[in-house]
Coordinates of N, CA and C in Angstrom, one line a residue:
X1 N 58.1 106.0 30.0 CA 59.0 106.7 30.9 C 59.6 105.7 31.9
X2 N 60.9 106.0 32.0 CA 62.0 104.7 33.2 C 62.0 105.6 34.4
X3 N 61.9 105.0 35.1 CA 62.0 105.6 36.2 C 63.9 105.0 36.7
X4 N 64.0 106.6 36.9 CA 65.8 106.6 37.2 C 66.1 106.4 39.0
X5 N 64.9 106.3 39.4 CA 65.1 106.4 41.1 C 65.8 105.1 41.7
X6 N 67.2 105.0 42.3 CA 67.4 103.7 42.7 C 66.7 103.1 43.4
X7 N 66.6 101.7 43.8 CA 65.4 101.0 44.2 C 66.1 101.2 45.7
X8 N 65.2 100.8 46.7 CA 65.0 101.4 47.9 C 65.3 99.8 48.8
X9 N 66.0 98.9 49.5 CA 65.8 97.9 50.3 C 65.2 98.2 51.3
X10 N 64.5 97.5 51.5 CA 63.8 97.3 53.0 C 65.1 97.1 54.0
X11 N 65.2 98.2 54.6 CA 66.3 98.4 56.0 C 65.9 97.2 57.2
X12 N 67.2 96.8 57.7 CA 67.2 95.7 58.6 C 67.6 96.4 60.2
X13 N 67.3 96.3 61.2 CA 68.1 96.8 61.6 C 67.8 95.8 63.4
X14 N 68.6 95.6 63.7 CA 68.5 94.6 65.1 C 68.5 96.1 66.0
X15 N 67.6 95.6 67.4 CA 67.2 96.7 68.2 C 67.5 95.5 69.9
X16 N 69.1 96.4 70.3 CA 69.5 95.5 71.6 C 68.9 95.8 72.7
X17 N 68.4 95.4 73.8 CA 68.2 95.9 75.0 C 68.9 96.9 75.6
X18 N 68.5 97.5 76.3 CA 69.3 98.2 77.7 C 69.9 97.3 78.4
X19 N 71.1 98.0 78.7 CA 72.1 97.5 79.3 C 71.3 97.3 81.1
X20 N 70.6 97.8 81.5 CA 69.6 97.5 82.7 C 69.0 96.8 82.4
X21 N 68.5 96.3 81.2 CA 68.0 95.5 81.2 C 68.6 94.0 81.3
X22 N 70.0 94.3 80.7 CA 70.3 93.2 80.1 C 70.9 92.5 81.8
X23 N 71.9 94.0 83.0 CA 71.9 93.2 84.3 C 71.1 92.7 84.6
X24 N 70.0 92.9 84.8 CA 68.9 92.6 85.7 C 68.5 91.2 85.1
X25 N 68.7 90.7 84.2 CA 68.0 89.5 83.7 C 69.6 88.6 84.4
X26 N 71.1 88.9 84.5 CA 72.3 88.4 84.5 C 71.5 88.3 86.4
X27 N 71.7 89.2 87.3 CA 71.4 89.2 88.4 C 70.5 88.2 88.7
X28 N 68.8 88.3 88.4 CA 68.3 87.2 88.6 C 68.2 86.0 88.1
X29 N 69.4 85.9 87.0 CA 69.6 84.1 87.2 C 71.1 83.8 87.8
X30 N 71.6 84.5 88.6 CA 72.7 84.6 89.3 C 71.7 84.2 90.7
X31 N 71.2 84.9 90.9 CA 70.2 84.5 91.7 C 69.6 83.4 92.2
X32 N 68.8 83.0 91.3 CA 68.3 81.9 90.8 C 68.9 80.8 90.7
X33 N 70.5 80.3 90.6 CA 71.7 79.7 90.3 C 71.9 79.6 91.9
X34 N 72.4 80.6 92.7 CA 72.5 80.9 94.4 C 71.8 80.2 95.0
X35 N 70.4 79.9 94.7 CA 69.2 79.8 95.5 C 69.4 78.1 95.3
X36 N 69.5 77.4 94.1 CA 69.4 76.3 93.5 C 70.5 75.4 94.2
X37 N 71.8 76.2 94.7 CA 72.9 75.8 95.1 C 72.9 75.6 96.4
X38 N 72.1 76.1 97.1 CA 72.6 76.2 98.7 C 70.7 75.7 98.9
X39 N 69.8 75.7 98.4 CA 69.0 74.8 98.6 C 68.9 73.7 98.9
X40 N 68.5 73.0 100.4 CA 68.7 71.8 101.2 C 69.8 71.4 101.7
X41 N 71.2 72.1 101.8 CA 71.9 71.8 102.3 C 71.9 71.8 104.2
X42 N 72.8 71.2 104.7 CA 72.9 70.8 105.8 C 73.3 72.2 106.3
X43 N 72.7 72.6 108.1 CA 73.1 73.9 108.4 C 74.7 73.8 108.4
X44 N 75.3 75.0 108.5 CA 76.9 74.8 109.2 C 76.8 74.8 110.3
X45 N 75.9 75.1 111.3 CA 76.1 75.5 112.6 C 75.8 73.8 112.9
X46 N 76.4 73.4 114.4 CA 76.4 72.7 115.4 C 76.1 72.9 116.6
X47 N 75.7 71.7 117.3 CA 75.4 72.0 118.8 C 76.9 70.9 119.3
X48 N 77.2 71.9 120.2 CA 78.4 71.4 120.9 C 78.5 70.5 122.4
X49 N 78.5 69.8 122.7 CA 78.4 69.3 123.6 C 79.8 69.3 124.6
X50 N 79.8 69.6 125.8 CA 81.5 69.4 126.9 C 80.9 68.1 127.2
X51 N 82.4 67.6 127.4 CA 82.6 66.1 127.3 C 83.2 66.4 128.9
X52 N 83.1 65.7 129.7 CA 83.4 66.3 131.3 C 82.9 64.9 131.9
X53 N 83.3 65.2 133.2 CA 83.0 64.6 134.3 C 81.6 64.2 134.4
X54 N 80.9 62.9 134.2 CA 79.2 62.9 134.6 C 79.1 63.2 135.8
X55 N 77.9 64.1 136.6 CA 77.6 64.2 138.1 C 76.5 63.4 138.2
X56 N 76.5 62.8 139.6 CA 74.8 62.7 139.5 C 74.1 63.4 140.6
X57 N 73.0 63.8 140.8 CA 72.6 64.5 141.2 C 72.7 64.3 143.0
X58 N 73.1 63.3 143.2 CA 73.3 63.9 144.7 C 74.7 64.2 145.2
X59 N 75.5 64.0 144.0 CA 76.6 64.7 144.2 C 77.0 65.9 143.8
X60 N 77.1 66.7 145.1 CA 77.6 67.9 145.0 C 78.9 68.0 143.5
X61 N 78.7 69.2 143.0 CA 80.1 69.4 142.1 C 81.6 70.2 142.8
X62 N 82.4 68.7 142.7 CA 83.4 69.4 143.2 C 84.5 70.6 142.9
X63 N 85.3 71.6 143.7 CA 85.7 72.8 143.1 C 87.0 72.4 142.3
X64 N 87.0 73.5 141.4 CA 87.9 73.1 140.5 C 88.9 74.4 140.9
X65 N 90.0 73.4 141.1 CA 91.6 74.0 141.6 C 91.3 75.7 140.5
X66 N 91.3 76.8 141.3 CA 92.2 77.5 140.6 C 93.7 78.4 140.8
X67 N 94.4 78.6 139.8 CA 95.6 79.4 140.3 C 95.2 80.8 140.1
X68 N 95.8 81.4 141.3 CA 96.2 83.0 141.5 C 97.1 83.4 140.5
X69 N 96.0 84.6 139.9 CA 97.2 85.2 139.0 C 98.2 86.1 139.6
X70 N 99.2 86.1 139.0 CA 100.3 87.0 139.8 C 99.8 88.8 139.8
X71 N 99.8 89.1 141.3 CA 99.0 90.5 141.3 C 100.1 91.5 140.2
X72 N 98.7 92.6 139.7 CA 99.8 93.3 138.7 C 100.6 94.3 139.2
X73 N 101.5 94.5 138.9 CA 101.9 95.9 139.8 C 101.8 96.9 138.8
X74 N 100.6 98.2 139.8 CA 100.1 99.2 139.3 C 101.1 100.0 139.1
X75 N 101.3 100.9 138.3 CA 102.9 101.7 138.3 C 101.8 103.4 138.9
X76 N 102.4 103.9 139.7 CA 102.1 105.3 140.1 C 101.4 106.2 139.5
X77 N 100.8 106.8 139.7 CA 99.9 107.8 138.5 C 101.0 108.7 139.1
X78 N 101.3 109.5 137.0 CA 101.5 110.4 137.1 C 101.5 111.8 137.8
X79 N 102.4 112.8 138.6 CA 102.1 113.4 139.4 C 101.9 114.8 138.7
X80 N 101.0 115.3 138.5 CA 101.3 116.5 137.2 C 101.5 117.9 137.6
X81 N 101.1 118.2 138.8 CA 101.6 119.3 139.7 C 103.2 119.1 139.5
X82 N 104.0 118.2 139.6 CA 105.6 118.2 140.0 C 105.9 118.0 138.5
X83 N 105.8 118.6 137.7 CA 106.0 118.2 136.1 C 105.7 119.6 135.6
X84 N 106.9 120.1 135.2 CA 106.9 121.8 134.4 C 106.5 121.2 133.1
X85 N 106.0 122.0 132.2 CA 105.3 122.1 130.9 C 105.9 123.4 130.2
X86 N 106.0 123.2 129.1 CA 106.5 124.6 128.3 C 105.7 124.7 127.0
X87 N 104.6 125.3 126.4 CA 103.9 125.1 125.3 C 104.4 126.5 124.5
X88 N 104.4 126.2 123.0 CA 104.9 126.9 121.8 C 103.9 126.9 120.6
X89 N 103.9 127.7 120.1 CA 102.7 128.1 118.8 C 103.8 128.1 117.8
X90 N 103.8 127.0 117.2 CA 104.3 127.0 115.6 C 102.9 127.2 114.5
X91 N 101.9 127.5 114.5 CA 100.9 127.9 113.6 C 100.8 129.1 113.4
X92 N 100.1 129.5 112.3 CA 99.4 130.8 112.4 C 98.4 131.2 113.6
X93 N 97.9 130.3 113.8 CA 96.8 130.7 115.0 C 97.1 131.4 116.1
X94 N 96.7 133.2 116.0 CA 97.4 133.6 117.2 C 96.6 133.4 119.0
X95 N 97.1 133.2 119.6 CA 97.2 132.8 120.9 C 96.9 131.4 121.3
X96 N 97.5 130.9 120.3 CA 97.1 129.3 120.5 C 97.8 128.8 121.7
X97 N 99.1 129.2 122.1 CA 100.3 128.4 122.9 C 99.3 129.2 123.9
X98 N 99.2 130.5 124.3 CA 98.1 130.9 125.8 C 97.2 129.7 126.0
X99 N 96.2 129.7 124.6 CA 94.9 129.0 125.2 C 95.1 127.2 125.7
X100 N 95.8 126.5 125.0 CA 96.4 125.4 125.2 C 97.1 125.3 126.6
X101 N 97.9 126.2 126.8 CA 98.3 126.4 128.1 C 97.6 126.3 129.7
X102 N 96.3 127.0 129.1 CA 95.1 127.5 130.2 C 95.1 125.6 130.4
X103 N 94.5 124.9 128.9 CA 93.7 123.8 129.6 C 94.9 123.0 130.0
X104 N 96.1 123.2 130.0 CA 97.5 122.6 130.9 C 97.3 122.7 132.3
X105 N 97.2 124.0 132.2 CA 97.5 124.5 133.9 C 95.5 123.6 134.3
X106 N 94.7 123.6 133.8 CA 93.6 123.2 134.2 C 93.4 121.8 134.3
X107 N 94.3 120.8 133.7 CA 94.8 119.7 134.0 C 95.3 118.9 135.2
X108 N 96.4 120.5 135.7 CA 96.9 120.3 137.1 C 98.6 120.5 136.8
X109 N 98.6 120.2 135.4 CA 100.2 120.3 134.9 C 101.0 121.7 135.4
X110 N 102.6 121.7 135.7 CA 102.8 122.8 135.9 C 103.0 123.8 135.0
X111 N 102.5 124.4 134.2 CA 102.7 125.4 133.2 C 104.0 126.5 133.9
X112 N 105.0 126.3 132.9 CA 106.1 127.5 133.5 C 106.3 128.6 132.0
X113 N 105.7 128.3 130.7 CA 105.5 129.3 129.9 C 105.0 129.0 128.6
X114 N 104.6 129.8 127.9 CA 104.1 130.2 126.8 C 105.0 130.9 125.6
X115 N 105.4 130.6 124.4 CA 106.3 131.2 123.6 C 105.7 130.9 122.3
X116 N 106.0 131.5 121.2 CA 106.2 131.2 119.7 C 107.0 130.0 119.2
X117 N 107.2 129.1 118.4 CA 108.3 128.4 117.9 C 108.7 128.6 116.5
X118 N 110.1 128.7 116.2 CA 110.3 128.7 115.1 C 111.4 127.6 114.4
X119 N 110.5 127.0 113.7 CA 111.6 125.5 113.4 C 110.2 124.8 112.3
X120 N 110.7 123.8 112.3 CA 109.7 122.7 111.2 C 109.3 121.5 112.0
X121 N 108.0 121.5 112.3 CA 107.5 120.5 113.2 C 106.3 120.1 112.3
X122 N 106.0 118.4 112.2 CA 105.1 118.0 111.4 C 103.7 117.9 111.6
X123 N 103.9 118.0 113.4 CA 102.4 118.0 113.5 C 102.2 118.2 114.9
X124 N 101.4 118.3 115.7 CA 101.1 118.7 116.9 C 102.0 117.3 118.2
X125 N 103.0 118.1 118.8 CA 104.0 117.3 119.6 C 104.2 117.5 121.0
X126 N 104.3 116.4 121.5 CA 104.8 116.9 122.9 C 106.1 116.0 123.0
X127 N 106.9 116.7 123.6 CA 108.4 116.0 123.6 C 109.0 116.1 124.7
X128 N 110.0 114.7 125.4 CA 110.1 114.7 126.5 C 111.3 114.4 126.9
X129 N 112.2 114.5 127.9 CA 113.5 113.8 128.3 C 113.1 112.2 128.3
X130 N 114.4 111.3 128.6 CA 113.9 110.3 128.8 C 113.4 109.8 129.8
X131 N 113.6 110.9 131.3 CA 112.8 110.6 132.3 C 111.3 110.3 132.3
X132 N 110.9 111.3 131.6 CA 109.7 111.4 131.4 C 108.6 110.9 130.3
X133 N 108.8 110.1 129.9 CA 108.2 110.0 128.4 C 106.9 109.1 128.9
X134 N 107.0 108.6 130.4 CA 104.9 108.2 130.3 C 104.7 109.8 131.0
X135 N 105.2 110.8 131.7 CA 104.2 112.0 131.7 C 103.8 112.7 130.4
X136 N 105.1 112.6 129.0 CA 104.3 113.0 128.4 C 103.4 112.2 127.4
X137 N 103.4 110.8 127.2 CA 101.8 110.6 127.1 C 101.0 110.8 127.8
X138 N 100.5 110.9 129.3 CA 99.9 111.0 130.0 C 98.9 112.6 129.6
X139 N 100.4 113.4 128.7 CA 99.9 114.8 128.9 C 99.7 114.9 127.7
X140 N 100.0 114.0 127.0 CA 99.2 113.5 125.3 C 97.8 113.1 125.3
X141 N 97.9 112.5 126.1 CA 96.3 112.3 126.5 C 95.6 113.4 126.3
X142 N 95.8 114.0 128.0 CA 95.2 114.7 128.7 C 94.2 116.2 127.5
X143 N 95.6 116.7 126.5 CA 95.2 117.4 125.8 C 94.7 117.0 124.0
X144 N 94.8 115.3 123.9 CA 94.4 115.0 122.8 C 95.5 115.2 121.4
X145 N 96.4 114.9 122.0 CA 97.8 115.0 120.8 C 97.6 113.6 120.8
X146 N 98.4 113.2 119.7 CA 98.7 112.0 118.9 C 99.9 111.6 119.1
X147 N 101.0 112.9 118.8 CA 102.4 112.6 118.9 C 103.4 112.8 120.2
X148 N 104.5 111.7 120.4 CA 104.9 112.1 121.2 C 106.7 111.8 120.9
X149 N 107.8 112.2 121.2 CA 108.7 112.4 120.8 C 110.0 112.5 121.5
X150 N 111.2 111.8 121.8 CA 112.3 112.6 122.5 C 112.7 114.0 122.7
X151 N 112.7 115.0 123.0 CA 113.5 115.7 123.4 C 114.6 116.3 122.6
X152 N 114.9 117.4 121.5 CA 116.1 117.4 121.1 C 116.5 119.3 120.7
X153 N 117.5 119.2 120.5 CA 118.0 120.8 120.2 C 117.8 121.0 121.1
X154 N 117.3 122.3 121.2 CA 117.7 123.2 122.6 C 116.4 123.1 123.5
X155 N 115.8 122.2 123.2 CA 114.5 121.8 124.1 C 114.8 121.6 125.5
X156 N 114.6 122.1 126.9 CA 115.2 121.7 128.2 C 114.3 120.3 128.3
X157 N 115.8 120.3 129.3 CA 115.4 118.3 129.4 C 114.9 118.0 131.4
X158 N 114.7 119.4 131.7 CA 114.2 118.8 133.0 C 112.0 119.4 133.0
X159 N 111.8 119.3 131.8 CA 110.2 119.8 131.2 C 109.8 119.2 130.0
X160 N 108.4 118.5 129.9 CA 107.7 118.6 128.6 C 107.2 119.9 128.0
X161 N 107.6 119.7 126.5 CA 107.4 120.7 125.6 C 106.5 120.2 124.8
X162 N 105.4 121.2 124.6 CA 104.3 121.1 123.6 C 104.9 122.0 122.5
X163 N 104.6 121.5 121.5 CA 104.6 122.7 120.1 C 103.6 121.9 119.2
X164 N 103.0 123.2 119.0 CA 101.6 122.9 118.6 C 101.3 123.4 116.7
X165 N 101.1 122.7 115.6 CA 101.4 123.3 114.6 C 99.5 123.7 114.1
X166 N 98.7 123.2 115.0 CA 97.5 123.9 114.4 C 96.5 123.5 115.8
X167 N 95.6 123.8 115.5 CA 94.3 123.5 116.6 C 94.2 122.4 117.2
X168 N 93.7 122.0 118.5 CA 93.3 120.6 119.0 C 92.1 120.4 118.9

């Protein structure tokens, strides 16, 4: 009897590492390579020496000329009592132009009203004539706005206007 069974090879088959494995062996001779390299080299750091006048010790050190700087001139603080404010609610958020207002008037600023706005504003503003444009950073500050802006359309030009498009 023949046997009809094909014959069978002995299967080969290569079995690669893990790829964890395979960093970690890359790593510590990267490592290893680092270490090899900067092993006994000279520090970078120095000690500095000032190269100056020798003293000797029984002489006093003499003063060294200075110039006066030119004094600065402070510019006025802001007077925020004499400075009308007008705040507007462009958000959904209802009573937002009131409550913004309150911490105006609690600032010291003169609050003269509270309204709705209707227009397209990008982001929380305060906008000013050109008289005024350090009260209203001042009053950018004060309430944590970002933006600050000229004055335009029918915005009055003797007041800063807040319009507010979401929460502070």
């Amino acid at each position: 009897m023949s046997d009809d069974r094909p014959t069978r090879r002995p299967q080969r088959s290569v079995v690669f590492p893990s790829p964890v494995v395979v960093l970690s062996i890359v790593a510590v001779a990267m490592a290893l390579v680092a270490f090899v390299a900067t092993r006994g080299g000279e520090p970078t750091e120095r000690e500095v020496e000032t190269v100056g006048q020798e003293q000797t010790s029984s002489a006093a050190p003499s003063p060294t000329p200075t110039t006066a700087a030119p004094p600065v001139k402070k510019k006025k603080p802001v007077q925020r009592a004499k400075i009308y404010v007008e705040v507007y609610n462009n958000s959904g958020i209802t009573g937002l132009a009131g409550t913004v207002g309150g911490r105006v008037a609690d600032a010291g600023w003169q609050l003269v009203g509270t309204d709705n706005w209707y227009g397209s504003i990008p982001t929380n503003t305060v906008y000013f004539p050109p008289r005024l444009e350090r009260a209203a950073k001042q009053l950018a500050r004060d309430l944590g706005i970002d933006r600050t802006a000229p004055a335009d359309g029918e915005m009055k030009l003797d007041r800063l206007t807040v319009i507010l498009t979401g929460a502070l």
